[in-house]
Coordinates of N, CA, C and O and ligand atoms in Angstrom, one line a residue:
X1 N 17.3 94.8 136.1 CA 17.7 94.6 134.7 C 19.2 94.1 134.8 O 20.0 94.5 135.5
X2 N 19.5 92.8 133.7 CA 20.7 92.2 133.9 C 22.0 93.2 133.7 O 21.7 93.6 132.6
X3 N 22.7 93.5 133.9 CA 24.2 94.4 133.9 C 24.0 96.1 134.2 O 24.6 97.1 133.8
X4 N 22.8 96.1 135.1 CA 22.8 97.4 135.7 C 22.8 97.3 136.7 O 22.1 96.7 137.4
X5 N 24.3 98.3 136.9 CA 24.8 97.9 138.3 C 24.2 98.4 139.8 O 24.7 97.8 140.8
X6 N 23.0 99.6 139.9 CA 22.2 99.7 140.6 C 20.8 98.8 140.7 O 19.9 98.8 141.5
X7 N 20.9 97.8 139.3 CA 19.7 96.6 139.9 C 20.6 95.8 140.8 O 20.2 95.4 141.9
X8 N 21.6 95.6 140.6 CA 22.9 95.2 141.3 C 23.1 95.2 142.8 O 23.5 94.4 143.6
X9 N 22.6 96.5 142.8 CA 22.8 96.9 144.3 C 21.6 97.2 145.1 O 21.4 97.5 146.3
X10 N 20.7 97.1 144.1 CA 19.0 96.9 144.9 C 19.1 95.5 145.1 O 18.4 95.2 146.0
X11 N 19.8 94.2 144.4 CA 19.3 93.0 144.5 C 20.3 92.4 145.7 O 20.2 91.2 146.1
X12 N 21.4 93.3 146.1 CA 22.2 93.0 147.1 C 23.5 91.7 146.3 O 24.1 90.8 146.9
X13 N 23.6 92.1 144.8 CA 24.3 91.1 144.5 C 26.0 92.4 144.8 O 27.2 92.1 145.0
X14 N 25.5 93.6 144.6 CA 26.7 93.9 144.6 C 26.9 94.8 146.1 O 26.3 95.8 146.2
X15 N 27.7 94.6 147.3 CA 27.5 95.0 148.3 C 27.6 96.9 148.2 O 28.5 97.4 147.6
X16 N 26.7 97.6 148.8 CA 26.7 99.1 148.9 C 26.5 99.5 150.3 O 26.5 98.5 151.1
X17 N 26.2 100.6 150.7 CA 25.9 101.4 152.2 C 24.8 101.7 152.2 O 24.4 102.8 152.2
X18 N 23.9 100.6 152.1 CA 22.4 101.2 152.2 C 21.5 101.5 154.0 O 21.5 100.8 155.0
X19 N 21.0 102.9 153.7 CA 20.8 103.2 154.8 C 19.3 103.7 154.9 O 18.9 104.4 155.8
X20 N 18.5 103.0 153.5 CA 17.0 103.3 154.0 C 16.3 102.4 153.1 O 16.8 102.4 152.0
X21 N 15.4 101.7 153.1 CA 14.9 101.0 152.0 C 13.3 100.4 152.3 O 13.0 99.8 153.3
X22 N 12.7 100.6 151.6 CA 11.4 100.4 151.4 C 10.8 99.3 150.3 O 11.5 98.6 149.5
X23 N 9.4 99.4 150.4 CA 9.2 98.0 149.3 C 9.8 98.9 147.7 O 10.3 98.3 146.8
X24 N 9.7 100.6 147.5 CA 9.7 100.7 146.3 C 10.9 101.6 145.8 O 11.0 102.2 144.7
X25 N 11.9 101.6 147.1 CA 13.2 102.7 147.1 C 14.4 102.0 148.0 O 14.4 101.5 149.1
X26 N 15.2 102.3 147.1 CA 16.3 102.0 147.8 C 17.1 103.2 148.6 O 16.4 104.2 148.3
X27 N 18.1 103.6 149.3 CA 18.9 104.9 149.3 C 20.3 104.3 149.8 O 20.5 103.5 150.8
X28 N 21.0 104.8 149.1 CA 22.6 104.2 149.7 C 23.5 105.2 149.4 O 23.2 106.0 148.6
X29 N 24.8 105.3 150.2 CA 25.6 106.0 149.8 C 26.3 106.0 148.6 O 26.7 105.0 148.0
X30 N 26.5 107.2 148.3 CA 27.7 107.4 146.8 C 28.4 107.2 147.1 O 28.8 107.7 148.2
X31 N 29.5 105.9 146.0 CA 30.9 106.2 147.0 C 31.8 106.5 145.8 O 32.7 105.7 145.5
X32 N 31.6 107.5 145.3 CA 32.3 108.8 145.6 C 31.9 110.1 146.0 O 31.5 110.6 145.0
X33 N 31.7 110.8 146.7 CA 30.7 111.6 147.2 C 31.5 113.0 147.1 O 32.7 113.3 147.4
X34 N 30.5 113.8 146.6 CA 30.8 115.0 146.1 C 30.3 116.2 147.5 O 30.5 117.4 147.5
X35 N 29.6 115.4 148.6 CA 29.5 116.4 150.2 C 29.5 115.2 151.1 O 29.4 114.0 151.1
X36 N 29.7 116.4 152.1 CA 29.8 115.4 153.8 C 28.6 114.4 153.4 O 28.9 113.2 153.6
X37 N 27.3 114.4 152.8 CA 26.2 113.8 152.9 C 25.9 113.5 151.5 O 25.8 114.4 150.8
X38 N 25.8 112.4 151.0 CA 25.8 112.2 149.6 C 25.6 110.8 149.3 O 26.4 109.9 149.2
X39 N 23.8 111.0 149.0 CA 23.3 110.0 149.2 C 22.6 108.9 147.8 O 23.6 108.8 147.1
X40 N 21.9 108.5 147.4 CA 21.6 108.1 145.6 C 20.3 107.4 146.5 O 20.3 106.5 147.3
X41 N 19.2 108.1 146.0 CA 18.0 107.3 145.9 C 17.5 106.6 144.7 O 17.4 107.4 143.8
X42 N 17.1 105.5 144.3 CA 16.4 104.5 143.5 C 15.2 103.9 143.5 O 14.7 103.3 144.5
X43 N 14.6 103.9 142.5 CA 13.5 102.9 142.8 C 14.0 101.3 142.3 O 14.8 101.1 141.3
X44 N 13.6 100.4 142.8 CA 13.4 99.2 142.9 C 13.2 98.8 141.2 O 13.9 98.0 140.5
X45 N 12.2 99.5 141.0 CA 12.4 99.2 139.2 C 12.9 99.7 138.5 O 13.3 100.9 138.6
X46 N 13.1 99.0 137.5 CA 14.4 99.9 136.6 C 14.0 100.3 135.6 O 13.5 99.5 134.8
X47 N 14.1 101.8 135.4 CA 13.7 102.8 134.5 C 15.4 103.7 134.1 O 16.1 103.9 135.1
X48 N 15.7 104.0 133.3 CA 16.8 104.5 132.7 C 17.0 105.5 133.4 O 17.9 105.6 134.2
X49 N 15.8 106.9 133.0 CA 16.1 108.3 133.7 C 14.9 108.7 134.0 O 14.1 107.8 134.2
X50 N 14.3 110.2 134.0 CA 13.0 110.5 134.2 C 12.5 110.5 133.4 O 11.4 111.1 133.4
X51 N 12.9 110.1 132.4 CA 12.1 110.5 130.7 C 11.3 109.2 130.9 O 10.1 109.3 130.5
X52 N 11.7 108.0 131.5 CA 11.1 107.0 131.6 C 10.3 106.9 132.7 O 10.1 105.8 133.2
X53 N 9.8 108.2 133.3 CA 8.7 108.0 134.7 C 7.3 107.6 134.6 O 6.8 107.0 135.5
X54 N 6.6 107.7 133.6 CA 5.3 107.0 133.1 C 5.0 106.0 133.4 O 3.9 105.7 133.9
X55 N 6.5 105.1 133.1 CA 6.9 103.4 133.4 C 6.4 103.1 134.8 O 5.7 102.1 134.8
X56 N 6.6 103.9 136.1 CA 6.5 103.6 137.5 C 4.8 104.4 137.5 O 4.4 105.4 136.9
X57 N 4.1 103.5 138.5 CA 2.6 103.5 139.2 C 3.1 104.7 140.1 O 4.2 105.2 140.5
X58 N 2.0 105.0 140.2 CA 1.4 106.6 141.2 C 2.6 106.7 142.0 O 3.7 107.2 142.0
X59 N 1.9 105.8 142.8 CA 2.4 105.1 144.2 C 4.0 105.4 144.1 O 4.5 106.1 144.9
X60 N 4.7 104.7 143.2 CA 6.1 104.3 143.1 C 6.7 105.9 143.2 O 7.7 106.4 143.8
X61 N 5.7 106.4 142.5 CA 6.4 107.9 142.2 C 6.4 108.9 143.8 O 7.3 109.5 144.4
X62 N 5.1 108.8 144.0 CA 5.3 109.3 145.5 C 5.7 108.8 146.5 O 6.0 109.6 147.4
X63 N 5.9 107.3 146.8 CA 7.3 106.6 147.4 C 8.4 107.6 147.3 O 8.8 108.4 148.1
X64 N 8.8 107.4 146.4 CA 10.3 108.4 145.8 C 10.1 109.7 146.6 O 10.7 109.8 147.7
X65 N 9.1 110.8 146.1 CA 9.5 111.8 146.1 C 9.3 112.1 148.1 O 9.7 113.1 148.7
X66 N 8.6 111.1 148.7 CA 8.4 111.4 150.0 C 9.3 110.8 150.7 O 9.3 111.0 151.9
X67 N 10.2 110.0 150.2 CA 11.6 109.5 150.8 C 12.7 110.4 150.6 O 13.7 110.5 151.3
X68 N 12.5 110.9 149.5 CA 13.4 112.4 149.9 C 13.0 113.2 150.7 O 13.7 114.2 150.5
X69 N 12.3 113.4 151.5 CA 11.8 114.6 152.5 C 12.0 113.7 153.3 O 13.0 114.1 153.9
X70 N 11.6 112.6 153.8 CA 12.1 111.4 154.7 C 13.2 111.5 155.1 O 13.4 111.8 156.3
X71 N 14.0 111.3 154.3 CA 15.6 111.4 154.4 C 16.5 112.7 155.0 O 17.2 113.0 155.9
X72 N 16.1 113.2 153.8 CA 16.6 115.0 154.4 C 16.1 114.9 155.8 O 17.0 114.7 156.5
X73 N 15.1 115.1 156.3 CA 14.6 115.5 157.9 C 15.1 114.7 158.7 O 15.7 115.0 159.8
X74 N 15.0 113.0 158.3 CA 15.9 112.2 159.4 C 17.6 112.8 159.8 O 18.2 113.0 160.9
X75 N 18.1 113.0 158.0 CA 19.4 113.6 158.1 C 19.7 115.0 159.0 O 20.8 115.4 159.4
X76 N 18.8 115.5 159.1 CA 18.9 117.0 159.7 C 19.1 117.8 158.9 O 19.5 118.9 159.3
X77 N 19.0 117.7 157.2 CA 19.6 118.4 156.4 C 18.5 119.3 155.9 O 18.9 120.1 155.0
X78 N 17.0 119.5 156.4 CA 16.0 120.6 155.9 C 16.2 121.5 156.8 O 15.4 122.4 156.8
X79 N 17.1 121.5 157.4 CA 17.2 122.9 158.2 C 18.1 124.0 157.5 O 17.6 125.1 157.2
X80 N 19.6 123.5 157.2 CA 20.2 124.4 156.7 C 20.3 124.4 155.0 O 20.7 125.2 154.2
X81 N 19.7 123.2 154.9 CA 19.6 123.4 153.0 C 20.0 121.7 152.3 O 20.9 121.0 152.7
X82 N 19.0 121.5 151.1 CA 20.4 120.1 150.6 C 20.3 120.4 149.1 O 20.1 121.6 148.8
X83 N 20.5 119.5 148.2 CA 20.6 119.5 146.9 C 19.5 118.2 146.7 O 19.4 117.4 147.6
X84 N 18.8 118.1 145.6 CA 18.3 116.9 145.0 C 18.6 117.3 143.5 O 18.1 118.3 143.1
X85 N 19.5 116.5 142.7 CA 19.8 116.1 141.1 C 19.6 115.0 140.9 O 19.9 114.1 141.8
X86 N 19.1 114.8 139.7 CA 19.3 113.6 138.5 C 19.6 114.3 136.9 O 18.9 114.7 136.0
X87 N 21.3 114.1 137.3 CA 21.3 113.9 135.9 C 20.7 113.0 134.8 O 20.5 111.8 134.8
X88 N 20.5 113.9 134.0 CA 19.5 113.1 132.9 C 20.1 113.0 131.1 O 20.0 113.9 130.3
X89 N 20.6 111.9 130.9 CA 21.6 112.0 129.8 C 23.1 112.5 129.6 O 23.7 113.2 130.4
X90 N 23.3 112.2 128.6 CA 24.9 112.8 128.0 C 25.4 114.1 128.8 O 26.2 114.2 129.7
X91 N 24.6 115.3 128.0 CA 25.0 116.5 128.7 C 25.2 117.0 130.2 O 26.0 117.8 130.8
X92 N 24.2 116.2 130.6 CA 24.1 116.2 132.0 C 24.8 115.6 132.8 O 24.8 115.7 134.0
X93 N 25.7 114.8 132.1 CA 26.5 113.6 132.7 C 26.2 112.5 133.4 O 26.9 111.9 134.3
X94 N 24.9 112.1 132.9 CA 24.6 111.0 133.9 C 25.5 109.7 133.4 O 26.1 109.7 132.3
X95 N 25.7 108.4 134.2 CA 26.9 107.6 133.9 C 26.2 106.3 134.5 O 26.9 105.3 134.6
X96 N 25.0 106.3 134.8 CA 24.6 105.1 135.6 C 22.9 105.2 135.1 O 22.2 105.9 135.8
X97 N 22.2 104.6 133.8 CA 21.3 104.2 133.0 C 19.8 103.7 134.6 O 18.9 103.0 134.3
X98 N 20.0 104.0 135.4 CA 18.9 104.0 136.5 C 18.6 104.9 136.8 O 19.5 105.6 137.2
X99 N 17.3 105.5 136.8 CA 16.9 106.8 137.4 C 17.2 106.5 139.0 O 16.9 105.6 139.8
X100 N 18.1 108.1 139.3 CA 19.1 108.2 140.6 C 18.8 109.4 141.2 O 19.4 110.3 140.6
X101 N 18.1 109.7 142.0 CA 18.0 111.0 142.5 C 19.7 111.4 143.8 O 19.6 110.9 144.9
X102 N 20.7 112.2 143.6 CA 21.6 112.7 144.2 C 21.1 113.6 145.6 O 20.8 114.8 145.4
X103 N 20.9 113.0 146.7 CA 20.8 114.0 147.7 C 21.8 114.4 148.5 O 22.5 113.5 149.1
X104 N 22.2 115.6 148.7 CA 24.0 116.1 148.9 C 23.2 117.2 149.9 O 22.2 117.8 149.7
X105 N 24.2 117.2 151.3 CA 24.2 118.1 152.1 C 24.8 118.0 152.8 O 25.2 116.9 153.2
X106 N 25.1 119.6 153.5 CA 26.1 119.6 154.8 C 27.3 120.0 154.6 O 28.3 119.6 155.2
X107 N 27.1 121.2 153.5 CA 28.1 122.1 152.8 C 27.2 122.9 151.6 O 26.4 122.4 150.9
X108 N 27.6 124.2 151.3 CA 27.3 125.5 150.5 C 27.3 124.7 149.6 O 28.0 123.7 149.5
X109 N 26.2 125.3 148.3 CA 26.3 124.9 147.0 C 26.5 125.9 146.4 O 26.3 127.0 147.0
X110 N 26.9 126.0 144.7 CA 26.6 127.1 144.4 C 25.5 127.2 143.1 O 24.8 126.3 142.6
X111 N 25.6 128.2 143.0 CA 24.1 128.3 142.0 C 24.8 129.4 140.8 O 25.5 130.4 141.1
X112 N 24.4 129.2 139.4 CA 24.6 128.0 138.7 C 25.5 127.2 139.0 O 26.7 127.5 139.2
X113 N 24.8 125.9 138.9 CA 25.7 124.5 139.5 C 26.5 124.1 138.3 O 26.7 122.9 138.2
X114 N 27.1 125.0 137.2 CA 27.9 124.4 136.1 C 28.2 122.9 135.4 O 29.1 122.8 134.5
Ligands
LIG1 P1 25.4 110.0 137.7 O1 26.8 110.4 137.2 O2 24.6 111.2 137.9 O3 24.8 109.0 136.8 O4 25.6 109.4 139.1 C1 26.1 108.1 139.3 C2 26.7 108.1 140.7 O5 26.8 106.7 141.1 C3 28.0 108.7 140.8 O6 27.9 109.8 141.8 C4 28.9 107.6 141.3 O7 29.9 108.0 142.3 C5 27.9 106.6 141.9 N1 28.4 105.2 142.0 C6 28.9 104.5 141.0 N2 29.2 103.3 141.4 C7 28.7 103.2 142.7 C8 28.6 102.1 143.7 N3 29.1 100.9 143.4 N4 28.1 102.4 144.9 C9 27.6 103.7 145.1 N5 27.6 104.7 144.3 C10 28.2 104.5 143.1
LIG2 ZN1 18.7 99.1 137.0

């Protein structure tokens, strides 16, 4: 989608740290990163948040959710623990209109995450 800056950086117009990518996911680094490991998974099409997951085929959806276990185990991070968030809207603070899955590890979290 024209002026979303993660179709941006799936279409390689805007340079990022990408470090895994498939026909239907992108994954690159946050840069600003809130842990040693702090990663932003995407899908390829552009859907706002999860409210809009209907939008994405079977497939697209379990792409996603098996590239986070992908990732975490390549990272080494299912051993001692990671985080997966998507903020979703206002309250939640989301600031980037692409559904974004946050994978963070390689330091304590706490619970409630405030
Ligand atoms: P959220 O606030 O949950 O919507 O997450 C958006 C995330 O995108 C934030 O953690 C930002 O640090 C990150 N971000 C913003 N611009 C870029 C960029 N150009 N490359 C990588 N990550 C970015
Ligand atoms: Zn987009």
């Amino acid at each position: 989608m024209k002026d979303c800056l993660f179709c941006k950086i799936i279409n390689k117009e805007i340079k990022s740290d990408i470090i895994y990518e498939n026909e239907n996911v992108v994954v690159f680094k946050d840069i600003n990163p809130q842990a040693p490991v702090h990663l932003l998974l995407v899908p390829k099409q552009h859907i706002s948040s999860i409210v809009q997951i209907d939008k994405l085929a079977c497939d697209q959806i379990c792409e996603l959710v098996k590239s986070i276990s992908k990732i975490a185990k390549e990272l080494g991070l299912d051993s001692s623990g990671f985080r997966v968030v998507t903020n979703t809207g206002t309250s939640a603070g989301q600031s980037v209109d692409h559904l974004h899955f946050h994978i963070m590890g390689k330091r304590d979290f706490k619970w409630p995450p405030g």
